[in-house]
PDB file of C-alpha atoms in Angstrom:
ATOM      1  CA  MET A  30     -24.492   9.781   9.568  1.00 46.00           C
ATOM      2  CA  THR A  31     -24.005   6.014   9.870  1.00 47.00           C
ATOM      3  CA  LYS A  32     -21.395   4.077   7.919  1.00 53.00           C
ATOM      4  CA  LYS A  33     -24.135   2.432   5.858  1.00 47.00           C
ATOM      5  CA  GLU A  34     -25.670   5.804   4.992  1.00 51.00           C
ATOM      6  CA  SER A  35     -22.249   7.063   3.963  1.00 48.00           C
ATOM      7  CA  MET A  36     -21.801   4.089   1.642  1.00 49.00           C
ATOM      8  CA  CYS A  37     -25.184   4.764   0.054  1.00 55.00           C
ATOM      9  CA  ASP A  38     -24.384   8.430  -0.466  1.00 57.00           C
ATOM     10  CA  SER A  39     -21.175   7.503  -2.294  1.00 51.00           C
ATOM     11  CA  CYS A  40     -22.903   5.065  -4.638  1.00 55.00           C
ATOM     12  CA  PRO A  41     -22.784   6.363  -8.244  1.00 50.00           C
ATOM     13  CA  SER A  42     -25.962   4.403  -9.065  1.00 48.00           C
ATOM     14  CA  LYS A  43     -28.044   5.863  -6.254  1.00 55.00           C
ATOM     15  CA  THR A  44     -31.711   6.433  -7.061  1.00 49.00           C
ATOM     16  CA  GLU A  45     -34.801   7.073  -4.981  1.00 54.00           C
ATOM     17  CA  ASN A  46     -35.928   3.444  -5.272  1.00 48.00           C
ATOM     18  CA  CYS A  47     -32.658   1.565  -4.888  1.00 50.00           C
ATOM     19  CA  GLU A  48     -33.128   0.493  -1.264  1.00 45.00           C
ATOM     20  CA  GLU A  49     -33.964  -3.135  -2.055  1.00 44.00           C
ATOM     21  CA  THR A  50     -31.723  -3.660  -5.075  1.00 41.00           C
ATOM     22  CA  CYS A  51     -28.586  -1.809  -4.005  1.00 46.00           C
ATOM     23  CA  GLU A  52     -25.656  -4.172  -4.575  1.00 48.00           C
ATOM     24  CA  GLN A  53     -23.400  -2.037  -2.431  1.00 48.00           C
ATOM     25  CA  LYS A  54     -25.473  -2.726   0.689  1.00 45.00           C
ATOM     26  CA  SER A  55     -26.353  -6.346  -0.072  1.00 43.00           C
ATOM     27  CA  MET A  56     -22.871  -7.505  -1.042  1.00 58.00           C
ATOM     28  CA  ILE A  57     -21.101  -6.696   2.193  1.00 81.00           C
ATOM     29  CA  LYS A  58     -21.612  -8.249   5.598  1.00 84.00           C
ATOM     30  CA  VAL A  59     -22.308  -5.959   8.533  1.00 88.00           C
ATOM     31  CA  ARG A  60     -19.993  -6.796  11.438  1.00 91.00           C
ATOM     32  CA  ASP A  61     -20.372  -5.799  15.049  1.00 91.00           C
ATOM     33  CA  ASP A  62     -17.046  -7.275  16.164  1.00 94.00           C
ATOM     34  CA  VAL A  63     -14.851  -4.637  14.512  1.00 96.00           C
ATOM     35  CA  LYS A  64     -15.180  -1.199  16.090  1.00 95.00           C
ATOM     36  CA  SER A  65     -13.084   0.999  13.787  1.00 96.00           C
ATOM     37  CA  VAL A  66     -11.895   0.367  10.226  1.00 97.00           C
ATOM     38  CA  ILE A  67      -9.095   2.543   8.833  1.00 97.00           C
ATOM     39  CA  ALA A  68      -7.679   2.230   5.322  1.00 97.00           C
ATOM     40  CA  VAL A  69      -4.070   3.181   4.578  1.00 97.00           C
ATOM     41  CA  MET A  70      -3.616   4.219   0.961  1.00 95.00           C
ATOM     42  CA  SER A  71      -1.198   5.955  -1.386  1.00 92.00           C
ATOM     43  CA  GLY A  72      -1.281   7.343  -4.873  1.00 84.00           C
ATOM     44  CA  LYS A  73       1.738   5.331  -6.014  1.00 86.00           C
ATOM     45  CA  GLY A  74       3.904   2.467  -4.882  1.00 88.00           C
ATOM     46  CA  GLY A  75       7.238   2.720  -3.134  1.00 89.00           C
ATOM     47  CA  VAL A  76       6.287   5.334  -0.553  1.00 92.00           C
ATOM     48  CA  GLY A  77       6.274   2.953   2.432  1.00 93.00           C
ATOM     49  CA  LYS A  78       2.535   2.488   2.808  1.00 95.00           C
ATOM     50  CA  SER A  79       2.734  -1.084   4.093  1.00 97.00           C
ATOM     51  CA  THR A  80       5.488  -0.142   6.536  1.00 96.00           C
ATOM     52  CA  VAL A  81       3.319   2.679   7.885  1.00 96.00           C
ATOM     53  CA  SER A  82       0.331   0.299   8.120  1.00 97.00           C
ATOM     54  CA  ALA A  83       2.342  -2.231  10.124  1.00 97.00           C
ATOM     55  CA  LEU A  84       3.935   0.375  12.391  1.00 96.00           C
ATOM     56  CA  LEU A  85       0.612   2.109  13.041  1.00 96.00           C
ATOM     57  CA  ALA A  86      -1.067  -1.187  13.898  1.00 97.00           C
ATOM     58  CA  SER A  87       1.852  -2.021  16.190  1.00 97.00           C
ATOM     59  CA  ALA A  88       1.595   1.338  17.920  1.00 96.00           C
ATOM     60  CA  MET A  89      -2.084   0.685  18.591  1.00 97.00           C
ATOM     61  CA  ALA A  90      -1.342  -2.809  19.917  1.00 97.00           C
ATOM     62  CA  LYS A  91       1.271  -1.386  22.286  1.00 95.00           C
ATOM     63  CA  LYS A  92      -1.431   0.880  23.687  1.00 95.00           C
ATOM     64  CA  GLY A  93      -3.416  -2.199  24.653  1.00 96.00           C
ATOM     65  CA  HIS A  94      -5.887  -2.276  21.773  1.00 97.00           C
ATOM     66  CA  LYS A  95      -6.998  -5.380  19.910  1.00 97.00           C
ATOM     67  CA  VAL A  96      -5.728  -4.829  16.390  1.00 98.00           C
ATOM     68  CA  GLY A  97      -5.905  -6.503  13.004  1.00 98.00           C
ATOM     69  CA  ILE A  98      -4.528  -5.864   9.526  1.00 98.00           C
ATOM     70  CA  LEU A  99      -6.391  -6.795   6.363  1.00 98.00           C
ATOM     71  CA  ASP A 100      -3.763  -6.953   3.626  1.00 98.00           C
ATOM     72  CA  ALA A 101      -5.721  -5.783   0.590  1.00 97.00           C
ATOM     73  CA  ASP A 102      -2.613  -5.591  -1.589  1.00 96.00           C
ATOM     74  CA  ILE A 103      -3.476  -8.982  -3.041  1.00 95.00           C
ATOM     75  CA  THR A 104      -0.867  -9.146  -5.812  1.00 94.00           C
ATOM     76  CA  GLY A 105       1.941  -7.464  -3.861  1.00 92.00           C
ATOM     77  CA  PRO A 106       1.474  -8.423  -0.205  1.00 94.00           C
ATOM     78  CA  SER A 107       4.218  -7.516   2.236  1.00 94.00           C
ATOM     79  CA  ILE A 108       2.505  -7.405   5.642  1.00 97.00           C
ATOM     80  CA  PRO A 109       3.252 -11.064   6.549  1.00 97.00           C
ATOM     81  CA  ARG A 110       6.974 -10.647   5.844  1.00 96.00           C
ATOM     82  CA  LEU A 111       7.170  -7.384   7.803  1.00 97.00           C
ATOM     83  CA  LEU A 112       5.518  -8.991  10.830  1.00 97.00           C
ATOM     84  CA  GLY A 113       7.195 -12.390  10.721  1.00 96.00           C
ATOM     85  CA  LEU A 114       4.276 -14.561   9.623  1.00 96.00           C
ATOM     86  CA  LYS A 115       4.726 -17.634   7.433  1.00 94.00           C
ATOM     87  CA  GLY A 116       2.189 -19.038   5.002  1.00 92.00           C
ATOM     88  CA  GLY A 117       0.667 -22.448   4.412  1.00 88.00           C
ATOM     89  CA  ASN A 118      -0.945 -23.002   7.821  1.00 86.00           C
ATOM     90  CA  ILE A 119      -4.328 -21.288   7.525  1.00 94.00           C
ATOM     91  CA  THR A 120      -7.110 -22.991   9.484  1.00 95.00           C
ATOM     92  CA  THR A 121     -10.834 -22.420   9.853  1.00 95.00           C
ATOM     93  CA  GLY A 122     -13.217 -22.554  12.792  1.00 94.00           C
ATOM     94  CA  LYS A 123     -16.890 -21.989  13.492  1.00 92.00           C
ATOM     95  CA  GLY A 124     -16.472 -18.255  12.971  1.00 91.00           C
ATOM     96  CA  GLY A 125     -14.638 -18.590   9.661  1.00 96.00           C
ATOM     97  CA  ILE A 126     -10.991 -18.333   8.633  1.00 97.00           C
ATOM     98  CA  ILE A 127      -8.746 -17.944  11.666  1.00 97.00           C
ATOM     99  CA  PRO A 128      -6.243 -15.125  11.109  1.00 97.00           C
ATOM    100  CA  PRO A 129      -2.678 -15.836  12.253  1.00 97.00           C
ATOM    101  CA  GLN A 130      -1.359 -13.604  15.019  1.00 97.00           C
ATOM    102  CA  THR A 131       1.981 -11.902  15.412  1.00 97.00           C
ATOM    103  CA  ALA A 132       4.114 -12.038  18.539  1.00 95.00           C
ATOM    104  CA  MET A 133       2.244  -8.978  19.837  1.00 96.00           C
ATOM    105  CA  GLY A 134      -1.154 -10.445  19.047  1.00 97.00           C
ATOM    106  CA  ILE A 135      -1.906  -8.493  15.872  1.00 98.00           C
ATOM    107  CA  LYS A 136      -4.288 -10.534  13.716  1.00 98.00           C
ATOM    108  CA  VAL A 137      -3.362 -10.581  10.039  1.00 98.00           C
ATOM    109  CA  MET A 138      -5.125 -11.807   6.937  1.00 98.00           C
ATOM    110  CA  SER A 139      -3.220 -11.801   3.654  1.00 97.00           C
ATOM    111  CA  LEU A 140      -3.354 -13.948   0.556  1.00 96.00           C
ATOM    112  CA  ASN A 141       0.332 -14.739   1.049  1.00 95.00           C
ATOM    113  CA  LEU A 142      -0.573 -16.635   4.201  1.00 96.00           C
ATOM    114  CA  PHE A 143      -2.286 -19.259   2.042  1.00 95.00           C
ATOM    115  CA  PHE A 144       0.936 -20.075   0.175  1.00 93.00           C
ATOM    116  CA  GLU A 145       3.927 -22.008   1.462  1.00 89.00           C
ATOM    117  CA  ARG A 146       6.127 -20.021  -0.938  1.00 90.00           C
ATOM    118  CA  GLU A 147       5.941 -16.311  -0.226  1.00 90.00           C
ATOM    119  CA  ASP A 148       7.096 -15.496  -3.773  1.00 91.00           C
ATOM    120  CA  GLU A 149       4.118 -17.275  -5.335  1.00 91.00           C
ATOM    121  CA  ALA A 150       2.681 -15.045  -8.080  1.00 92.00           C
ATOM    122  CA  VAL A 151      -1.013 -14.113  -7.958  1.00 90.00           C
ATOM    123  CA  ILE A 152      -2.097 -13.595 -11.549  1.00 91.00           C
ATOM    124  CA  TRP A 153      -5.698 -12.482 -11.134  1.00 92.00           C
ATOM    125  CA  ARG A 154      -7.944  -9.976 -12.809  1.00 91.00           C
ATOM    126  CA  GLY A 155      -9.810  -7.227 -10.980  1.00 89.00           C
ATOM    127  CA  PRO A 156     -13.028  -9.059 -10.015  1.00 91.00           C
ATOM    128  CA  MET A 157     -11.086 -11.857  -8.318  1.00 95.00           C
ATOM    129  CA  LEU A 158      -8.944  -9.355  -6.424  1.00 94.00           C
ATOM    130  CA  ALA A 159     -12.024  -7.506  -5.226  1.00 93.00           C
ATOM    131  CA  GLY A 160     -13.651 -10.806  -4.270  1.00 94.00           C
ATOM    132  CA  ALA A 161     -10.680 -11.764  -2.122  1.00 95.00           C
ATOM    133  CA  VAL A 162     -10.862  -8.471  -0.224  1.00 96.00           C
ATOM    134  CA  LYS A 163     -14.565  -8.978   0.465  1.00 95.00           C
ATOM    135  CA  GLN A 164     -13.901 -12.514   1.664  1.00 96.00           C
ATOM    136  CA  PHE A 165     -11.190 -11.258   4.021  1.00 97.00           C
ATOM    137  CA  TRP A 166     -13.805  -8.928   5.539  1.00 97.00           C
ATOM    138  CA  GLU A 167     -16.755 -11.312   5.636  1.00 96.00           C
ATOM    139  CA  ASP A 168     -15.287 -14.778   6.148  1.00 97.00           C
ATOM    140  CA  VAL A 169     -12.456 -14.114   8.596  1.00 97.00           C
ATOM    141  CA  ASP A 170     -13.038 -14.587  12.310  1.00 97.00           C
ATOM    142  CA  TRP A 171     -11.590 -11.252  13.430  1.00 97.00           C
ATOM    143  CA  GLY A 172     -12.847 -12.033  16.928  1.00 93.00           C
ATOM    144  CA  GLY A 173     -13.508  -8.577  18.302  1.00 94.00           C
ATOM    145  CA  LEU A 174     -11.146  -5.800  17.233  1.00 97.00           C
ATOM    146  CA  ASP A 175     -10.787  -2.232  18.370  1.00 97.00           C
ATOM    147  CA  TYR A 176      -9.028  -1.288  15.130  1.00 97.00           C
ATOM    148  CA  LEU A 177      -8.751  -2.990  11.758  1.00 98.00           C
ATOM    149  CA  PHE A 178      -6.223  -1.422   9.398  1.00 98.00           C
ATOM    150  CA  VAL A 179      -6.691  -2.125   5.687  1.00 98.00           C
ATOM    151  CA  ASP A 180      -3.422  -1.948   3.751  1.00 98.00           C
ATOM    152  CA  LEU A 181      -4.464  -0.959   0.222  1.00 97.00           C
ATOM    153  CA  PRO A 182      -2.513  -1.443  -2.989  1.00 95.00           C
ATOM    154  CA  PRO A 183      -1.295   1.816  -4.538  1.00 92.00           C
ATOM    155  CA  GLY A 184      -3.413   3.753  -6.981  1.00 89.00           C
ATOM    156  CA  THR A 185      -7.140   4.126  -7.575  1.00 88.00           C
ATOM    157  CA  GLY A 186      -7.989   0.807  -9.220  1.00 91.00           C
ATOM    158  CA  ASP A 187     -10.380  -2.053  -8.500  1.00 92.00           C
ATOM    159  CA  VAL A 188      -9.243  -2.980  -5.002  1.00 95.00           C
ATOM    160  CA  PRO A 189      -9.124   0.556  -3.528  1.00 95.00           C
ATOM    161  CA  LEU A 190     -12.511   1.195  -5.163  1.00 95.00           C
ATOM    162  CA  THR A 191     -13.941  -1.975  -3.611  1.00 95.00           C
ATOM    163  CA  VAL A 192     -12.642  -1.082  -0.161  1.00 96.00           C
ATOM    164  CA  LEU A 193     -13.718   2.562  -0.254  1.00 96.00           C
ATOM    165  CA  GLN A 194     -17.159   1.755  -1.660  1.00 94.00           C
ATOM    166  CA  THR A 195     -18.095  -1.323   0.356  1.00 94.00           C
ATOM    167  CA  LEU A 196     -16.210  -1.598   3.639  1.00 96.00           C
ATOM    168  CA  PRO A 197     -17.591   0.483   6.531  1.00 96.00           C
ATOM    169  CA  LEU A 198     -14.555   2.744   6.754  1.00 96.00           C
ATOM    170  CA  ASP A 199     -14.195   5.290   9.520  1.00 95.00           C
ATOM    171  CA  GLY A 200     -11.555   7.047   7.497  1.00 95.00           C
ATOM    172  CA  VAL A 201      -8.387   6.918   5.426  1.00 96.00           C
ATOM    173  CA  VAL A 202      -4.748   7.705   6.179  1.00 96.00           C
ATOM    174  CA  VAL A 203      -2.840   8.728   3.043  1.00 96.00           C
ATOM    175  CA  VAL A 204       0.916   8.100   2.769  1.00 95.00           C
ATOM    176  CA  PHE A 205       3.185  10.054   0.431  1.00 93.00           C
ATOM    177  CA  SER A 206       6.850  10.932  -0.059  1.00 92.00           C
ATOM    178  CA  PRO A 207       8.370  14.339  -0.904  1.00 91.00           C
ATOM    179  CA  GLN A 208       8.965  13.810  -4.642  1.00 85.00           C
ATOM    180  CA  ASP A 209       6.871  16.050  -6.904  1.00 85.00           C
ATOM    181  CA  LEU A 210       5.691  12.982  -8.836  1.00 84.00           C
ATOM    182  CA  ALA A 211       4.483  11.261  -5.675  1.00 78.00           C
ATOM    183  CA  ILE A 212       2.691  14.414  -4.568  1.00 83.00           C
ATOM    184  CA  MET A 213       0.973  14.803  -7.917  1.00 87.00           C
ATOM    185  CA  ILE A 214      -0.273  11.220  -7.759  1.00 86.00           C
ATOM    186  CA  VAL A 215      -1.271  11.329  -4.091  1.00 85.00           C
ATOM    187  CA  LYS A 216      -3.735  14.065  -4.994  1.00 90.00           C
ATOM    188  CA  LYS A 217      -5.486  11.507  -7.176  1.00 92.00           C
ATOM    189  CA  ALA A 218      -5.981   9.280  -4.127  1.00 92.00           C
ATOM    190  CA  VAL A 219      -7.288  12.256  -2.171  1.00 94.00           C
ATOM    191  CA  ARG A 220      -9.745  13.074  -4.954  1.00 94.00           C
ATOM    192  CA  MET A 221     -10.876   9.464  -5.045  1.00 95.00           C
ATOM    193  CA  ALA A 222     -11.681   9.484  -1.327  1.00 96.00           C
ATOM    194  CA  HIS A 223     -13.515  12.796  -1.669  1.00 95.00           C
ATOM    195  CA  THR A 224     -15.504  11.507  -4.655  1.00 95.00           C
ATOM    196  CA  LEU A 225     -16.626   8.458  -2.674  1.00 95.00           C
ATOM    197  CA  ASN A 226     -17.391  10.531   0.442  1.00 95.00           C
ATOM    198  CA  VAL A 227     -14.839   8.686   2.566  1.00 96.00           C
ATOM    199  CA  PRO A 228     -13.323  10.934   5.245  1.00 95.00           C
ATOM    200  CA  ILE A 229      -9.564  11.422   5.181  1.00 95.00           C
ATOM    201  CA  ILE A 230      -8.194  11.410   8.711  1.00 95.00           C
ATOM    202  CA  GLY A 231      -4.849  12.821   7.671  1.00 94.00           C
ATOM    203  CA  MET A 232      -1.616  12.223   5.801  1.00 95.00           C
ATOM    204  CA  VAL A 233       1.797  10.787   6.623  1.00 96.00           C
ATOM    205  CA  GLU A 234       4.863  12.133   4.825  1.00 95.00           C
ATOM    206  CA  ASN A 235       7.339   9.267   4.698  1.00 95.00           C
ATOM    207  CA  MET A 236      11.051   9.310   3.768  1.00 94.00           C
ATOM    208  CA  ALA A 237      11.050  13.058   4.353  1.00 94.00           C
ATOM    209  CA  TYR A 238      14.657  13.342   5.495  1.00 95.00           C
ATOM    210  CA  LEU A 239      17.749  11.456   6.605  1.00 94.00           C
ATOM    211  CA  GLU A 240      20.036  12.043   9.563  1.00 92.00           C
ATOM    212  CA  CYS A 241      23.716  11.382   8.880  1.00 88.00           C
ATOM    213  CA  PRO A 242      24.843   8.642  11.334  1.00 84.00           C
ATOM    214  CA  GLU A 243      28.296  10.219  11.568  1.00 86.00           C
ATOM    215  CA  CYS A 244      27.645  13.924  12.076  1.00 90.00           C
ATOM    216  CA  GLY A 245      23.894  14.143  12.646  1.00 87.00           C
ATOM    217  CA  LYS A 246      23.387  16.503   9.709  1.00 93.00           C
ATOM    218  CA  VAL A 247      19.905  16.405   8.203  1.00 94.00           C
ATOM    219  CA  ILE A 248      19.887  15.462   4.526  1.00 94.00           C
ATOM    220  CA  TYR A 249      16.951  15.700   2.121  1.00 94.00           C
ATOM    221  CA  PRO A 250      17.524  13.005  -0.545  1.00 91.00           C
ATOM    222  CA  TYR A 251      14.142  13.641  -2.193  1.00 89.00           C
ATOM    223  CA  GLY A 252      14.041  17.392  -1.663  1.00 88.00           C
ATOM    224  CA  LYS A 253      12.708  19.380   1.266  1.00 90.00           C
ATOM    225  CA  PRO A 254       9.583  17.946   2.964  1.00 92.00           C
ATOM    226  CA  LYS A 255       6.416  19.148   1.284  1.00 91.00           C
ATOM    227  CA  GLY A 256       3.897  18.348   3.985  1.00 91.00           C
ATOM    228  CA  GLU A 257       2.885  21.951   4.576  1.00 91.00           C
ATOM    229  CA  GLN A 258       2.454  22.535   0.845  1.00 90.00           C
ATOM    230  CA  VAL A 259       0.343  19.424   0.322  1.00 91.00           C
ATOM    231  CA  SER A 260      -1.731  20.204   3.398  1.00 92.00           C
ATOM    232  CA  ALA A 261      -2.376  23.746   2.159  1.00 91.00           C
ATOM    233  CA  GLU A 262      -3.356  22.516  -1.304  1.00 90.00           C
ATOM    234  CA  THR A 263      -5.637  19.707  -0.090  1.00 91.00           C
ATOM    235  CA  GLY A 264      -6.884  21.004   3.243  1.00 93.00           C
ATOM    236  CA  ILE A 265      -5.806  17.744   4.909  1.00 94.00           C
ATOM    237  CA  PRO A 266      -3.487  17.769   7.936  1.00 94.00           C
ATOM    238  CA  VAL A 267      -0.136  15.993   7.926  1.00 94.00           C
ATOM    239  CA  LEU A 268      -0.228  13.876  11.069  1.00 93.00           C
ATOM    240  CA  ALA A 269       3.333  12.534  10.986  1.00 94.00           C
ATOM    241  CA  THR A 270       6.598  13.194   9.180  1.00 94.00           C
ATOM    242  CA  LEU A 271       8.905  10.186   9.076  1.00 95.00           C
ATOM    243  CA  ALA A 272      12.622   9.985   8.356  1.00 94.00           C
ATOM    244  CA  ILE A 273      14.445   7.401   6.268  1.00 94.00           C
ATOM    245  CA  GLN A 274      15.690   4.907   8.838  1.00 92.00           C
ATOM    246  CA  SER A 275      17.719   1.769   8.269  1.00 92.00           C
ATOM    247  CA  SER A 276      15.933   0.215  11.254  1.00 94.00           C
ATOM    248  CA  TYR A 277      12.706   0.052   9.242  1.00 94.00           C
ATOM    249  CA  THR A 278      14.471  -2.148   6.705  1.00 93.00           C
ATOM    250  CA  SER A 279      16.431  -4.291   9.165  1.00 96.00           C
ATOM    251  CA  PHE A 280      13.483  -4.941  11.497  1.00 96.00           C
ATOM    252  CA  GLY A 281      11.152  -5.535   8.540  1.00 96.00           C
ATOM    253  CA  ASP A 282      13.536  -7.981   6.865  1.00 95.00           C
ATOM    254  CA  GLN A 283      13.702  -9.917  10.139  1.00 96.00           C
ATOM    255  CA  GLY A 284       9.912  -9.935  10.463  1.00 96.00           C
ATOM    256  CA  LYS A 285      10.142  -7.911  13.662  1.00 97.00           C
ATOM    257  CA  LEU A 286       8.816  -4.543  12.560  1.00 97.00           C
ATOM    258  CA  GLU A 287       6.222  -4.517  15.346  1.00 97.00           C
ATOM    259  CA  MET A 288       9.037  -4.513  17.910  1.00 96.00           C
ATOM    260  CA  LEU A 289      10.445  -1.214  16.634  1.00 94.00           C
ATOM    261  CA  GLU A 290       9.802   1.864  18.760  1.00 91.00           C
ATOM    262  CA  THR A 291       8.438   4.695  16.612  1.00 91.00           C
ATOM    263  CA  PRO A 292       7.485   7.821  18.604  1.00 91.00           C
ATOM    264  CA  GLU A 293       5.999   9.537  15.538  1.00 90.00           C
ATOM    265  CA  LEU A 294       3.609   6.659  14.871  1.00 91.00           C
ATOM    266  CA  GLU A 295       2.753   6.390  18.565  1.00 91.00           C
ATOM    267  CA  GLN A 296       1.716  10.048  18.478  1.00 90.00           C
ATOM    268  CA  LEU A 297      -0.398   9.359  15.407  1.00 91.00           C
ATOM    269  CA  ALA A 298      -1.972   6.376  17.171  1.00 93.00           C
ATOM    270  CA  GLY A 299      -2.850   8.691  20.038  1.00 91.00           C
ATOM    271  CA  ARG A 300      -4.534  11.075  17.609  1.00 88.00           C
ATOM    272  CA  LEU A 301      -6.589   8.222  16.179  1.00 89.00           C
ATOM    273  CA  GLU A 302      -7.594   7.167  19.694  1.00 88.00           C
ATOM    274  CA  ASN A 303      -8.918  10.649  20.359  1.00 82.00           C
ATOM    275  CA  SER A 304     -10.448  11.246  16.937  1.00 75.00           C
ATOM    276  CA  ASP A 305     -14.152  12.054  17.054  1.00 62.00           C
ATOM    277  CA  ALA A 306     -14.532  10.442  13.630  1.00 58.00           C
ATOM    278  CA  LEU A 307     -13.662   7.025  15.077  1.00 69.00           C
ATOM    279  CA  HIS A 308     -15.996   7.064  18.053  1.00 59.00           C
TER     280      HIS A 308
END
């Protein structure tokens, strides 16, 4: 099944004679310069989704791939700060908007890059948010990528719906944390992907534990990891279990998150490289 066929199958308005009038097919540009598109989503905020997106993209770049990040969290963007990119210097060329690049060559497009002040508030309603995401896909000169990671806002609202329904996704990585509330809500995100016929590659359990810097004892501030439980209940594999690490915060605050070595994410990147769903 092609990506376009998958998008048609997920359309709630599908009829036998919708080939010529289908908005879902006509509203999105088909691109040949982006090989694999992977969305990173979560049921709720505060689980480290953007950090995982940035680290996963960095792991892919370290493997020699050409990588980009589309920051679809329009009203709460954090990718530029995590990767050390400043706003206010966006330029355009013959191929469209030129995405700024990080020190490692990761191409990034985020609404925050259009503002000189990174704390500028974006007070938009749903249609404008969805329109910005589509523009970041269609009007940005991504310039030939092996992997484009789409950092979604939390929840199942307009922007995740736009991305899952219109972008030619190869799959979704779902991020959650061990709290019962987060697990309950992450199941909503899983159901959303299933409803729209978007394949879920796997899940990442973040903030699962903490190692005491003094004695090395493992502490579970949010309760024992629940990856096995969630996997059993959803049928989706947990591809990585991440600890709470101060280095994530310190490197991210300095805009150097891509420089951090993360063996768990490198293993996940290797799984994505070898995934049949992406090739």
